[in-house]
PDB file of N, CA, C and O in Angstrom:
ATOM      1  N   UNK A 220      40.520  -6.732 -35.671  1.00 50.00           N
ATOM      2  CA  UNK A 220      40.421  -7.340 -34.022  1.00 50.00           C
ATOM      3  C   UNK A 220      40.007  -8.704 -34.066  1.00 50.00           C
ATOM      4  O   UNK A 220      39.098  -9.030 -34.767  1.00 50.00           O
ATOM      5  N   UNK A 221      40.676  -9.626 -33.279  1.00 54.00           N
ATOM      6  CA  UNK A 221      40.398 -11.099 -33.290  1.00 54.00           C
ATOM      7  C   UNK A 221      39.877 -11.442 -31.993  1.00 54.00           C
ATOM      8  O   UNK A 221      40.346 -10.782 -30.825  1.00 54.00           O
ATOM      9  N   UNK A 222      38.775 -12.180 -32.033  1.00 55.00           N
ATOM     10  CA  UNK A 222      38.201 -12.510 -30.719  1.00 55.00           C
ATOM     11  C   UNK A 222      38.871 -13.760 -30.159  1.00 55.00           C
ATOM     12  O   UNK A 222      39.412 -14.520 -30.856  1.00 55.00           O
ATOM     13  N   UNK A 223      38.921 -13.828 -28.886  1.00 60.00           N
ATOM     14  CA  UNK A 223      39.510 -15.014 -28.288  1.00 60.00           C
ATOM     15  C   UNK A 223      38.584 -16.286 -28.618  1.00 60.00           C
ATOM     16  O   UNK A 223      37.431 -16.042 -28.828  1.00 60.00           O
ATOM     17  N   UNK A 224      39.235 -17.408 -28.487  1.00 58.00           N
ATOM     18  CA  UNK A 224      38.325 -18.613 -28.923  1.00 58.00           C
ATOM     19  C   UNK A 224      37.038 -18.609 -28.114  1.00 58.00           C
ATOM     20  O   UNK A 224      36.996 -18.517 -26.923  1.00 58.00           O
ATOM     21  N   UNK A 225      35.933 -19.066 -28.668  1.00 59.00           N
ATOM     22  CA  UNK A 225      34.695 -19.140 -28.039  1.00 59.00           C
ATOM     23  C   UNK A 225      33.997 -17.718 -27.878  1.00 59.00           C
ATOM     24  O   UNK A 225      32.922 -17.754 -27.429  1.00 59.00           O
ATOM     25  N   UNK A 226      34.533 -16.500 -28.379  1.00 60.00           N
ATOM     26  CA  UNK A 226      33.860 -15.293 -28.112  1.00 60.00           C
ATOM     27  C   UNK A 226      33.176 -14.981 -29.369  1.00 60.00           C
ATOM     28  O   UNK A 226      33.686 -15.226 -30.444  1.00 60.00           O
ATOM     29  N   UNK A 227      32.210 -14.116 -29.353  1.00 58.00           N
ATOM     30  CA  UNK A 227      31.488 -13.587 -30.458  1.00 58.00           C
ATOM     31  C   UNK A 227      31.957 -12.116 -30.879  1.00 58.00           C
ATOM     32  O   UNK A 227      32.098 -11.292 -29.867  1.00 58.00           O
ATOM     33  N   UNK A 228      32.260 -11.993 -32.082  1.00 60.00           N
ATOM     34  CA  UNK A 228      32.614 -10.673 -32.498  1.00 60.00           C
ATOM     35  C   UNK A 228      31.633 -10.186 -33.684  1.00 60.00           C
ATOM     36  O   UNK A 228      31.424 -10.975 -34.523  1.00 60.00           O
ATOM     37  N   UNK A 229      31.229  -9.009 -33.687  1.00 63.00           N
ATOM     38  CA  UNK A 229      30.496  -8.386 -34.911  1.00 63.00           C
ATOM     39  C   UNK A 229      31.315  -7.697 -35.811  1.00 63.00           C
ATOM     40  O   UNK A 229      32.256  -6.889 -35.155  1.00 63.00           O
ATOM     41  N   UNK A 230      31.178  -7.943 -36.896  1.00 68.00           N
ATOM     42  CA  UNK A 230      32.116  -7.101 -37.852  1.00 68.00           C
ATOM     43  C   UNK A 230      31.283  -6.915 -39.076  1.00 68.00           C
ATOM     44  O   UNK A 230      30.122  -7.300 -39.350  1.00 68.00           O
ATOM     45  N   UNK A 231      31.448  -5.782 -39.931  1.00 70.00           N
ATOM     46  CA  UNK A 231      30.853  -5.459 -41.173  1.00 70.00           C
ATOM     47  C   UNK A 231      31.673  -5.589 -42.212  1.00 70.00           C
ATOM     48  O   UNK A 231      32.840  -5.211 -42.328  1.00 70.00           O
ATOM     49  N   UNK A 232      30.878  -6.284 -43.379  1.00 70.00           N
ATOM     50  CA  UNK A 232      31.571  -6.448 -44.654  1.00 70.00           C
ATOM     51  C   UNK A 232      30.707  -6.159 -45.562  1.00 70.00           C
ATOM     52  O   UNK A 232      29.609  -6.494 -45.730  1.00 70.00           O
ATOM     53  N   UNK A 233      31.121  -5.227 -46.332  1.00 75.00           N
ATOM     54  CA  UNK A 233      30.212  -4.699 -47.572  1.00 75.00           C
ATOM     55  C   UNK A 233      28.863  -4.284 -47.065  1.00 75.00           C
ATOM     56  O   UNK A 233      27.757  -4.375 -47.737  1.00 75.00           O
ATOM     57  N   UNK A 234      28.907  -3.503 -45.959  1.00 77.00           N
ATOM     58  CA  UNK A 234      27.703  -2.955 -45.383  1.00 77.00           C
ATOM     59  C   UNK A 234      26.759  -3.827 -44.741  1.00 77.00           C
ATOM     60  O   UNK A 234      25.659  -3.643 -44.243  1.00 77.00           O
ATOM     61  N   UNK A 235      27.228  -5.190 -44.657  1.00 73.00           N
ATOM     62  CA  UNK A 235      26.345  -6.153 -43.899  1.00 73.00           C
ATOM     63  C   UNK A 235      27.222  -6.494 -42.563  1.00 73.00           C
ATOM     64  O   UNK A 235      28.365  -6.935 -42.538  1.00 73.00           O
ATOM     65  N   UNK A 236      26.399  -6.435 -41.528  1.00 75.00           N
ATOM     66  CA  UNK A 236      26.979  -6.909 -40.175  1.00 75.00           C
ATOM     67  C   UNK A 236      26.780  -8.288 -39.928  1.00 75.00           C
ATOM     68  O   UNK A 236      25.647  -8.988 -40.128  1.00 75.00           O
ATOM     69  N   UNK A 237      27.987  -9.195 -39.696  1.00 73.00           N
ATOM     70  CA  UNK A 237      27.889 -10.429 -39.409  1.00 73.00           C
ATOM     71  C   UNK A 237      28.497 -10.837 -38.117  1.00 73.00           C
ATOM     72  O   UNK A 237      29.416 -10.001 -37.501  1.00 73.00           O
ATOM     73  N   UNK A 238      28.118 -11.743 -37.494  1.00 78.00           N
ATOM     74  CA  UNK A 238      28.639 -12.354 -36.167  1.00 78.00           C
ATOM     75  C   UNK A 238      29.760 -13.261 -36.563  1.00 78.00           C
ATOM     76  O   UNK A 238      29.448 -14.158 -37.402  1.00 78.00           O
ATOM     77  N   UNK A 239      30.840 -13.102 -35.995  1.00 77.00           N
ATOM     78  CA  UNK A 239      31.898 -14.207 -36.191  1.00 77.00           C
ATOM     79  C   UNK A 239      32.271 -14.872 -34.770  1.00 77.00           C
ATOM     80  O   UNK A 239      32.211 -14.163 -33.802  1.00 77.00           O
ATOM     81  N   UNK A 240      32.422 -16.032 -34.856  1.00 80.00           N
ATOM     82  CA  UNK A 240      33.037 -16.768 -33.653  1.00 80.00           C
ATOM     83  C   UNK A 240      34.306 -17.357 -33.897  1.00 80.00           C
ATOM     84  O   UNK A 240      34.620 -18.067 -35.038  1.00 80.00           O
ATOM     85  N   UNK A 241      35.136 -17.272 -33.001  1.00 82.00           N
ATOM     86  CA  UNK A 241      36.539 -17.866 -33.138  1.00 82.00           C
ATOM     87  C   UNK A 241      36.627 -19.055 -32.421  1.00 82.00           C
ATOM     88  O   UNK A 241      36.187 -19.157 -31.219  1.00 82.00           O
ATOM     89  N   UNK A 242      36.825 -20.255 -33.043  1.00 84.00           N
ATOM     90  CA  UNK A 242      37.114 -21.451 -32.327  1.00 84.00           C
ATOM     91  C   UNK A 242      38.440 -21.991 -32.559  1.00 84.00           C
ATOM     92  O   UNK A 242      39.164 -21.812 -33.556  1.00 84.00           O
ATOM     93  N   UNK A 243      38.922 -22.828 -31.567  1.00 89.00           N
ATOM     94  CA  UNK A 243      40.292 -23.578 -31.869  1.00 89.00           C
ATOM     95  C   UNK A 243      40.035 -24.958 -32.234  1.00 89.00           C
ATOM     96  O   UNK A 243      39.096 -25.648 -31.616  1.00 89.00           O
ATOM     97  N   UNK A 244      40.655 -25.561 -33.227  1.00 89.00           N
ATOM     98  CA  UNK A 244      40.434 -26.866 -33.808  1.00 89.00           C
ATOM     99  C   UNK A 244      41.671 -27.501 -33.759  1.00 89.00           C
ATOM    100  O   UNK A 244      42.760 -26.964 -33.980  1.00 89.00           O
ATOM    101  N   UNK A 245      41.698 -28.772 -33.636  1.00 94.00           N
ATOM    102  CA  UNK A 245      42.885 -29.702 -33.855  1.00 94.00           C
ATOM    103  C   UNK A 245      43.340 -29.631 -35.313  1.00 94.00           C
ATOM    104  O   UNK A 245      42.588 -29.573 -36.180  1.00 94.00           O
ATOM    105  N   UNK A 246      44.588 -29.311 -35.519  1.00 94.00           N
ATOM    106  CA  UNK A 246      45.110 -29.175 -36.885  1.00 94.00           C
ATOM    107  C   UNK A 246      44.739 -30.203 -37.841  1.00 94.00           C
ATOM    108  O   UNK A 246      44.545 -30.019 -38.851  1.00 94.00           O
ATOM    109  N   UNK A 247      45.067 -31.551 -37.267  1.00 95.00           N
ATOM    110  CA  UNK A 247      44.758 -32.652 -38.169  1.00 95.00           C
ATOM    111  C   UNK A 247      43.123 -32.661 -38.582  1.00 95.00           C
ATOM    112  O   UNK A 247      42.857 -33.066 -39.674  1.00 95.00           O
ATOM    113  N   UNK A 248      42.334 -32.420 -37.643  1.00 94.00           N
ATOM    114  CA  UNK A 248      40.974 -32.244 -37.909  1.00 94.00           C
ATOM    115  C   UNK A 248      40.805 -31.227 -39.007  1.00 94.00           C
ATOM    116  O   UNK A 248      39.867 -31.395 -39.931  1.00 94.00           O
ATOM    117  N   UNK A 249      41.210 -30.214 -38.773  1.00 92.00           N
ATOM    118  CA  UNK A 249      41.101 -29.013 -39.800  1.00 92.00           C
ATOM    119  C   UNK A 249      41.674 -29.489 -41.137  1.00 92.00           C
ATOM    120  O   UNK A 249      41.041 -29.208 -42.152  1.00 92.00           O
ATOM    121  N   UNK A 250      42.803 -30.090 -41.277  1.00 94.00           N
ATOM    122  CA  UNK A 250      43.412 -30.453 -42.497  1.00 94.00           C
ATOM    123  C   UNK A 250      42.374 -31.590 -43.137  1.00 94.00           C
ATOM    124  O   UNK A 250      41.972 -31.544 -44.235  1.00 94.00           O
ATOM    125  N   UNK A 251      42.046 -32.549 -42.382  1.00 95.00           N
ATOM    126  CA  UNK A 251      41.017 -33.667 -42.849  1.00 95.00           C
ATOM    127  C   UNK A 251      39.807 -32.981 -43.492  1.00 95.00           C
ATOM    128  O   UNK A 251      39.386 -33.329 -44.589  1.00 95.00           O
ATOM    129  N   UNK A 252      39.278 -31.837 -42.683  1.00 93.00           N
ATOM    130  CA  UNK A 252      37.949 -31.291 -43.288  1.00 93.00           C
ATOM    131  C   UNK A 252      38.247 -30.434 -44.645  1.00 93.00           C
ATOM    132  O   UNK A 252      37.523 -30.586 -45.459  1.00 93.00           O
ATOM    133  N   UNK A 253      39.498 -29.860 -44.583  1.00 94.00           N
ATOM    134  CA  UNK A 253      39.756 -29.219 -45.936  1.00 94.00           C
ATOM    135  C   UNK A 253      39.953 -30.146 -47.075  1.00 94.00           C
ATOM    136  O   UNK A 253      39.324 -29.878 -48.034  1.00 94.00           O
ATOM    137  N   UNK A 254      40.590 -31.370 -46.753  1.00 94.00           N
ATOM    138  CA  UNK A 254      40.666 -32.240 -47.833  1.00 94.00           C
ATOM    139  C   UNK A 254      39.407 -32.948 -48.324  1.00 94.00           C
ATOM    140  O   UNK A 254      39.084 -32.964 -49.480  1.00 94.00           O
ATOM    141  N   UNK A 255      38.539 -33.254 -47.276  1.00 92.00           N
ATOM    142  CA  UNK A 255      37.220 -33.731 -47.715  1.00 92.00           C
ATOM    143  C   UNK A 255      36.284 -32.795 -48.271  1.00 92.00           C
ATOM    144  O   UNK A 255      35.700 -33.165 -49.299  1.00 92.00           O
ATOM    145  N   UNK A 256      36.334 -31.605 -47.936  1.00 92.00           N
ATOM    146  CA  UNK A 256      35.501 -30.620 -48.539  1.00 92.00           C
ATOM    147  C   UNK A 256      36.074 -29.955 -49.871  1.00 92.00           C
ATOM    148  O   UNK A 256      35.301 -29.282 -50.604  1.00 92.00           O
ATOM    149  N   UNK A 257      37.348 -30.101 -50.136  1.00 95.00           N
ATOM    150  CA  UNK A 257      37.928 -29.539 -51.275  1.00 95.00           C
ATOM    151  C   UNK A 257      38.187 -28.183 -51.304  1.00 95.00           C
ATOM    152  O   UNK A 257      38.313 -27.371 -52.125  1.00 95.00           O
ATOM    153  N   UNK A 258      38.296 -27.535 -49.955  1.00 94.00           N
ATOM    154  CA  UNK A 258      38.604 -26.058 -49.708  1.00 94.00           C
ATOM    155  C   UNK A 258      40.059 -25.802 -49.476  1.00 94.00           C
ATOM    156  O   UNK A 258      40.889 -26.779 -49.226  1.00 94.00           O
ATOM    157  N   UNK A 259      40.429 -24.571 -49.583  1.00 94.00           N
ATOM    158  CA  UNK A 259      41.778 -24.195 -49.352  1.00 94.00           C
ATOM    159  C   UNK A 259      42.122 -23.497 -47.919  1.00 94.00           C
ATOM    160  O   UNK A 259      43.258 -23.310 -47.545  1.00 94.00           O
ATOM    161  N   UNK A 260      41.060 -23.484 -47.194  1.00 93.00           N
ATOM    162  CA  UNK A 260      41.390 -22.821 -45.794  1.00 93.00           C
ATOM    163  C   UNK A 260      40.433 -23.490 -44.699  1.00 93.00           C
ATOM    164  O   UNK A 260      39.379 -23.937 -45.117  1.00 93.00           O
ATOM    165  N   UNK A 261      40.906 -23.608 -43.519  1.00 92.00           N
ATOM    166  CA  UNK A 261      40.041 -24.240 -42.555  1.00 92.00           C
ATOM    167  C   UNK A 261      38.682 -23.544 -42.282  1.00 92.00           C
ATOM    168  O   UNK A 261      37.692 -24.167 -42.060  1.00 92.00           O
ATOM    169  N   UNK A 262      38.756 -22.314 -42.430  1.00 89.00           N
ATOM    170  CA  UNK A 262      37.528 -21.403 -42.168  1.00 89.00           C
ATOM    171  C   UNK A 262      36.525 -21.868 -43.256  1.00 89.00           C
ATOM    172  O   UNK A 262      35.395 -22.072 -43.001  1.00 89.00           O
ATOM    173  N   UNK A 263      37.063 -21.955 -44.592  1.00 92.00           N
ATOM    174  CA  UNK A 263      36.054 -22.272 -45.652  1.00 92.00           C
ATOM    175  C   UNK A 263      35.508 -23.708 -45.494  1.00 92.00           C
ATOM    176  O   UNK A 263      34.347 -23.952 -45.667  1.00 92.00           O
ATOM    177  N   UNK A 264      36.386 -24.641 -44.966  1.00 94.00           N
ATOM    178  CA  UNK A 264      35.914 -25.947 -44.665  1.00 94.00           C
ATOM    179  C   UNK A 264      34.870 -25.963 -43.653  1.00 94.00           C
ATOM    180  O   UNK A 264      33.861 -26.616 -43.782  1.00 94.00           O
ATOM    181  N   UNK A 265      35.138 -25.418 -42.451  1.00 91.00           N
ATOM    182  CA  UNK A 265      34.185 -25.377 -41.345  1.00 91.00           C
ATOM    183  C   UNK A 265      32.850 -24.777 -41.927  1.00 91.00           C
ATOM    184  O   UNK A 265      31.678 -25.128 -41.489  1.00 91.00           O
ATOM    185  N   UNK A 266      32.841 -23.560 -42.544  1.00 90.00           N
ATOM    186  CA  UNK A 266      31.652 -22.952 -43.019  1.00 90.00           C
ATOM    187  C   UNK A 266      30.823 -23.883 -43.966  1.00 90.00           C
ATOM    188  O   UNK A 266      29.564 -24.047 -43.721  1.00 90.00           O
ATOM    189  N   UNK A 267      31.455 -24.606 -44.725  1.00 93.00           N
ATOM    190  CA  UNK A 267      30.837 -25.530 -45.875  1.00 93.00           C
ATOM    191  C   UNK A 267      30.126 -26.565 -45.214  1.00 93.00           C
ATOM    192  O   UNK A 267      29.185 -26.863 -45.393  1.00 93.00           O
ATOM    193  N   UNK A 268      31.010 -27.282 -44.196  1.00 92.00           N
ATOM    194  CA  UNK A 268      30.417 -28.385 -43.483  1.00 92.00           C
ATOM    195  C   UNK A 268      29.259 -27.935 -42.531  1.00 92.00           C
ATOM    196  O   UNK A 268      28.293 -28.801 -42.523  1.00 92.00           O
ATOM    197  N   UNK A 269      29.407 -26.799 -41.789  1.00 91.00           N
ATOM    198  CA  UNK A 269      28.360 -26.384 -40.887  1.00 91.00           C
ATOM    199  C   UNK A 269      27.109 -26.154 -41.817  1.00 91.00           C
ATOM    200  O   UNK A 269      25.882 -26.446 -41.508  1.00 91.00           O
ATOM    201  N   UNK A 270      27.279 -25.361 -42.971  1.00 92.00           N
ATOM    202  CA  UNK A 270      26.142 -25.187 -43.791  1.00 92.00           C
ATOM    203  C   UNK A 270      25.418 -26.429 -44.194  1.00 92.00           C
ATOM    204  O   UNK A 270      24.147 -26.496 -44.455  1.00 92.00           O
ATOM    205  N   UNK A 271      26.234 -27.415 -44.659  1.00 93.00           N
ATOM    206  CA  UNK A 271      25.611 -28.698 -45.189  1.00 93.00           C
ATOM    207  C   UNK A 271      24.889 -29.396 -43.944  1.00 93.00           C
ATOM    208  O   UNK A 271      23.836 -29.927 -44.278  1.00 93.00           O
ATOM    209  N   UNK A 272      25.594 -29.378 -42.906  1.00 92.00           N
ATOM    210  CA  UNK A 272      24.924 -30.012 -41.715  1.00 92.00           C
ATOM    211  C   UNK A 272      23.564 -29.430 -41.348  1.00 92.00           C
ATOM    212  O   UNK A 272      22.603 -30.075 -41.076  1.00 92.00           O
ATOM    213  N   UNK A 273      23.532 -28.156 -41.367  1.00 91.00           N
ATOM    214  CA  UNK A 273      22.293 -27.441 -41.140  1.00 91.00           C
ATOM    215  C   UNK A 273      21.237 -27.637 -42.214  1.00 91.00           C
ATOM    216  O   UNK A 273      19.930 -27.760 -41.932  1.00 91.00           O
ATOM    217  N   UNK A 274      21.512 -27.734 -43.489  1.00 92.00           N
ATOM    218  CA  UNK A 274      20.671 -27.948 -44.615  1.00 92.00           C
ATOM    219  C   UNK A 274      20.073 -29.295 -44.413  1.00 92.00           C
ATOM    220  O   UNK A 274      18.928 -29.499 -44.598  1.00 92.00           O
ATOM    221  N   UNK A 275      20.957 -30.326 -44.208  1.00 91.00           N
ATOM    222  CA  UNK A 275      20.510 -31.645 -43.912  1.00 91.00           C
ATOM    223  C   UNK A 275      19.488 -31.712 -42.799  1.00 91.00           C
ATOM    224  O   UNK A 275      18.433 -32.394 -42.898  1.00 91.00           O
ATOM    225  N   UNK A 276      19.891 -31.123 -41.694  1.00 87.00           N
ATOM    226  CA  UNK A 276      18.867 -31.101 -40.502  1.00 87.00           C
ATOM    227  C   UNK A 276      17.387 -30.563 -40.949  1.00 87.00           C
ATOM    228  O   UNK A 276      16.470 -31.026 -40.512  1.00 87.00           O
ATOM    229  N   UNK A 277      17.652 -29.395 -41.605  1.00 86.00           N
ATOM    230  CA  UNK A 277      16.319 -28.723 -42.039  1.00 86.00           C
ATOM    231  C   UNK A 277      15.489 -29.541 -42.866  1.00 86.00           C
ATOM    232  O   UNK A 277      14.286 -29.697 -42.900  1.00 86.00           O
ATOM    233  N   UNK A 278      16.163 -30.275 -43.813  1.00 85.00           N
ATOM    234  CA  UNK A 278      15.384 -31.214 -44.859  1.00 85.00           C
ATOM    235  C   UNK A 278      14.826 -32.425 -44.142  1.00 85.00           C
ATOM    236  O   UNK A 278      13.696 -32.656 -44.225  1.00 85.00           O
ATOM    237  N   UNK A 279      15.527 -32.980 -43.078  1.00 83.00           N
ATOM    238  CA  UNK A 279      15.113 -33.935 -42.324  1.00 83.00           C
ATOM    239  C   UNK A 279      13.807 -33.656 -41.661  1.00 83.00           C
ATOM    240  O   UNK A 279      12.879 -34.040 -41.469  1.00 83.00           O
ATOM    241  N   UNK A 280      14.074 -32.280 -40.856  1.00 78.00           N
ATOM    242  CA  UNK A 280      12.942 -31.820 -40.091  1.00 78.00           C
ATOM    243  C   UNK A 280      11.688 -31.713 -40.871  1.00 78.00           C
ATOM    244  O   UNK A 280      10.613 -31.795 -40.501  1.00 78.00           O
ATOM    245  N   UNK A 281      11.878 -31.150 -42.114  1.00 79.00           N
ATOM    246  CA  UNK A 281      10.760 -30.748 -43.066  1.00 79.00           C
ATOM    247  C   UNK A 281       9.910 -32.141 -43.211  1.00 79.00           C
ATOM    248  O   UNK A 281       8.826 -32.231 -43.398  1.00 79.00           O
ATOM    249  N   UNK A 282      10.612 -33.187 -43.455  1.00 77.00           N
ATOM    250  CA  UNK A 282      10.035 -34.497 -43.848  1.00 77.00           C
ATOM    251  C   UNK A 282       9.543 -35.148 -42.694  1.00 77.00           C
ATOM    252  O   UNK A 282       8.510 -35.857 -42.780  1.00 77.00           O
ATOM    253  N   UNK A 283      10.107 -35.138 -41.562  1.00 78.00           N
ATOM    254  CA  UNK A 283       9.759 -35.836 -40.527  1.00 78.00           C
ATOM    255  C   UNK A 283       8.999 -35.014 -39.310  1.00 78.00           C
ATOM    256  O   UNK A 283       8.518 -35.732 -38.345  1.00 78.00           O
ATOM    257  N   UNK A 284       9.154 -33.742 -39.332  1.00 70.00           N
ATOM    258  CA  UNK A 284       8.685 -32.901 -38.146  1.00 70.00           C
ATOM    259  C   UNK A 284       9.881 -32.746 -37.194  1.00 70.00           C
ATOM    260  O   UNK A 284      10.852 -33.380 -37.303  1.00 70.00           O
ATOM    261  N   UNK A 285       9.626 -32.024 -36.235  1.00 63.00           N
ATOM    262  CA  UNK A 285      10.625 -32.030 -35.141  1.00 63.00           C
ATOM    263  C   UNK A 285      10.283 -32.656 -33.865  1.00 63.00           C
ATOM    264  O   UNK A 285       9.167 -33.393 -33.873  1.00 63.00           O
ATOM    265  N   UNK A 286      10.979 -32.671 -32.961  1.00 62.00           N
ATOM    266  CA  UNK A 286      10.748 -33.459 -31.639  1.00 62.00           C
ATOM    267  C   UNK A 286       9.422 -32.917 -31.047  1.00 62.00           C
ATOM    268  O   UNK A 286       8.788 -33.783 -30.409  1.00 62.00           O
ATOM    269  N   UNK A 287       8.960 -31.763 -31.240  1.00 65.00           N
ATOM    270  CA  UNK A 287       7.876 -31.203 -30.661  1.00 65.00           C
ATOM    271  C   UNK A 287       6.550 -31.856 -31.180  1.00 65.00           C
ATOM    272  O   UNK A 287       5.449 -31.779 -30.655  1.00 65.00           O
ATOM    273  N   UNK A 288       6.586 -32.503 -32.393  1.00 62.00           N
ATOM    274  CA  UNK A 288       5.581 -33.178 -33.133  1.00 62.00           C
ATOM    275  C   UNK A 288       5.448 -34.421 -32.633  1.00 62.00           C
ATOM    276  O   UNK A 288       4.506 -35.045 -33.215  1.00 62.00           O
ATOM    277  N   UNK A 289       6.163 -35.027 -31.791  1.00 61.00           N
ATOM    278  CA  UNK A 289       6.134 -36.463 -31.460  1.00 61.00           C
ATOM    279  C   UNK A 289       4.712 -36.890 -31.029  1.00 61.00           C
ATOM    280  O   UNK A 289       4.373 -38.031 -31.152  1.00 61.00           O
ATOM    281  N   UNK A 290       4.191 -36.108 -30.277  1.00 58.00           N
ATOM    282  CA  UNK A 290       2.852 -36.269 -29.662  1.00 58.00           C
ATOM    283  C   UNK A 290       1.895 -36.749 -30.702  1.00 58.00           C
ATOM    284  O   UNK A 290       0.975 -37.343 -30.573  1.00 58.00           O
ATOM    285  N   UNK A 291       2.069 -36.135 -31.921  1.00 58.00           N
ATOM    286  CA  UNK A 291       1.096 -36.356 -33.034  1.00 58.00           C
ATOM    287  C   UNK A 291       1.107 -37.780 -33.583  1.00 58.00           C
ATOM    288  O   UNK A 291       0.149 -38.307 -34.110  1.00 58.00           O
ATOM    289  N   UNK A 292       2.437 -38.384 -33.649  1.00 56.00           N
ATOM    290  CA  UNK A 292       2.516 -39.582 -34.289  1.00 56.00           C
ATOM    291  C   UNK A 292       2.637 -40.673 -33.201  1.00 56.00           C
ATOM    292  O   UNK A 292       2.532 -41.908 -33.576  1.00 56.00           O
ATOM    293  N   UNK A 293       2.756 -40.356 -31.974  1.00 57.00           N
ATOM    294  CA  UNK A 293       2.815 -41.585 -30.988  1.00 57.00           C
ATOM    295  C   UNK A 293       1.437 -42.159 -30.747  1.00 57.00           C
ATOM    296  O   UNK A 293       0.434 -41.478 -30.730  1.00 57.00           O
ATOM    297  N   UNK A 294       1.373 -43.438 -30.669  1.00 60.00           N
ATOM    298  CA  UNK A 294       0.050 -44.216 -30.549  1.00 60.00           C
ATOM    299  C   UNK A 294      -0.223 -44.062 -29.032  1.00 60.00           C
ATOM    300  O   UNK A 294       0.909 -44.356 -28.080  1.00 60.00           O
ATOM    301  N   UNK A 295      -1.503 -43.897 -28.501  1.00 59.00           N
ATOM    302  CA  UNK A 295      -1.839 -44.002 -27.153  1.00 59.00           C
ATOM    303  C   UNK A 295      -1.787 -45.456 -26.788  1.00 59.00           C
ATOM    304  O   UNK A 295      -2.401 -46.250 -27.517  1.00 59.00           O
ATOM    305  N   UNK A 296      -1.118 -45.814 -25.854  1.00 61.00           N
ATOM    306  CA  UNK A 296      -0.970 -47.254 -25.408  1.00 61.00           C
ATOM    307  C   UNK A 296      -1.997 -47.412 -24.169  1.00 61.00           C
ATOM    308  O   UNK A 296      -2.110 -46.515 -23.325  1.00 61.00           O
ATOM    309  N   UNK A 297      -2.736 -48.513 -24.137  1.00 59.00           N
ATOM    310  CA  UNK A 297      -3.333 -48.822 -23.065  1.00 59.00           C
ATOM    311  C   UNK A 297      -2.670 -48.920 -21.726  1.00 59.00           C
ATOM    312  O   UNK A 297      -1.526 -49.296 -21.693  1.00 59.00           O
ATOM    313  N   UNK A 298      -3.269 -48.387 -20.686  1.00 65.00           N
ATOM    314  CA  UNK A 298      -2.597 -48.465 -19.418  1.00 65.00           C
ATOM    315  C   UNK A 298      -2.775 -49.683 -18.678  1.00 65.00           C
ATOM    316  O   UNK A 298      -1.966 -49.998 -17.812  1.00 65.00           O
ATOM    317  N   UNK A 299      -3.771 -50.488 -19.062  1.00 69.00           N
ATOM    318  CA  UNK A 299      -3.895 -51.833 -18.437  1.00 69.00           C
ATOM    319  C   UNK A 299      -3.719 -52.848 -19.601  1.00 69.00           C
ATOM    320  O   UNK A 299      -3.781 -52.781 -20.802  1.00 69.00           O
ATOM    321  N   UNK A 300      -3.236 -54.024 -19.127  1.00 69.00           N
ATOM    322  CA  UNK A 300      -2.935 -55.189 -19.894  1.00 69.00           C
ATOM    323  C   UNK A 300      -4.046 -55.693 -20.555  1.00 69.00           C
ATOM    324  O   UNK A 300      -5.041 -55.862 -19.964  1.00 69.00           O
ATOM    325  N   UNK A 301      -4.010 -55.851 -21.967  1.00 67.00           N
ATOM    326  CA  UNK A 301      -5.076 -56.490 -22.680  1.00 67.00           C
ATOM    327  C   UNK A 301      -4.749 -57.876 -23.018  1.00 67.00           C
ATOM    328  O   UNK A 301      -3.889 -58.203 -23.372  1.00 67.00           O
ATOM    329  N   UNK A 302      -5.824 -58.783 -23.026  1.00 63.00           N
ATOM    330  CA  UNK A 302      -5.861 -60.117 -23.524  1.00 63.00           C
ATOM    331  C   UNK A 302      -5.519 -61.048 -22.417  1.00 63.00           C
ATOM    332  O   UNK A 302      -4.936 -61.861 -21.926  1.00 63.00           O
TER     333      UNK A 302
END
């Protein structure tokens, strides 16, 4: 069974239940992603690129903290003009 674009479908492979999302992509975008990533299918390219994107985000968040940590590094600025 294939899900319509943008719909979530649960499937089981090898005893593991996974969620699958079907998306529509521009063909040239998919081909460029395949060539850049060195994969043979658009699905493999998208999965590889998304995994890389998420890993980079997690590494950056680990080094810098997340947006909720901003209050810890922001300096308190005086409310009145000094000097």
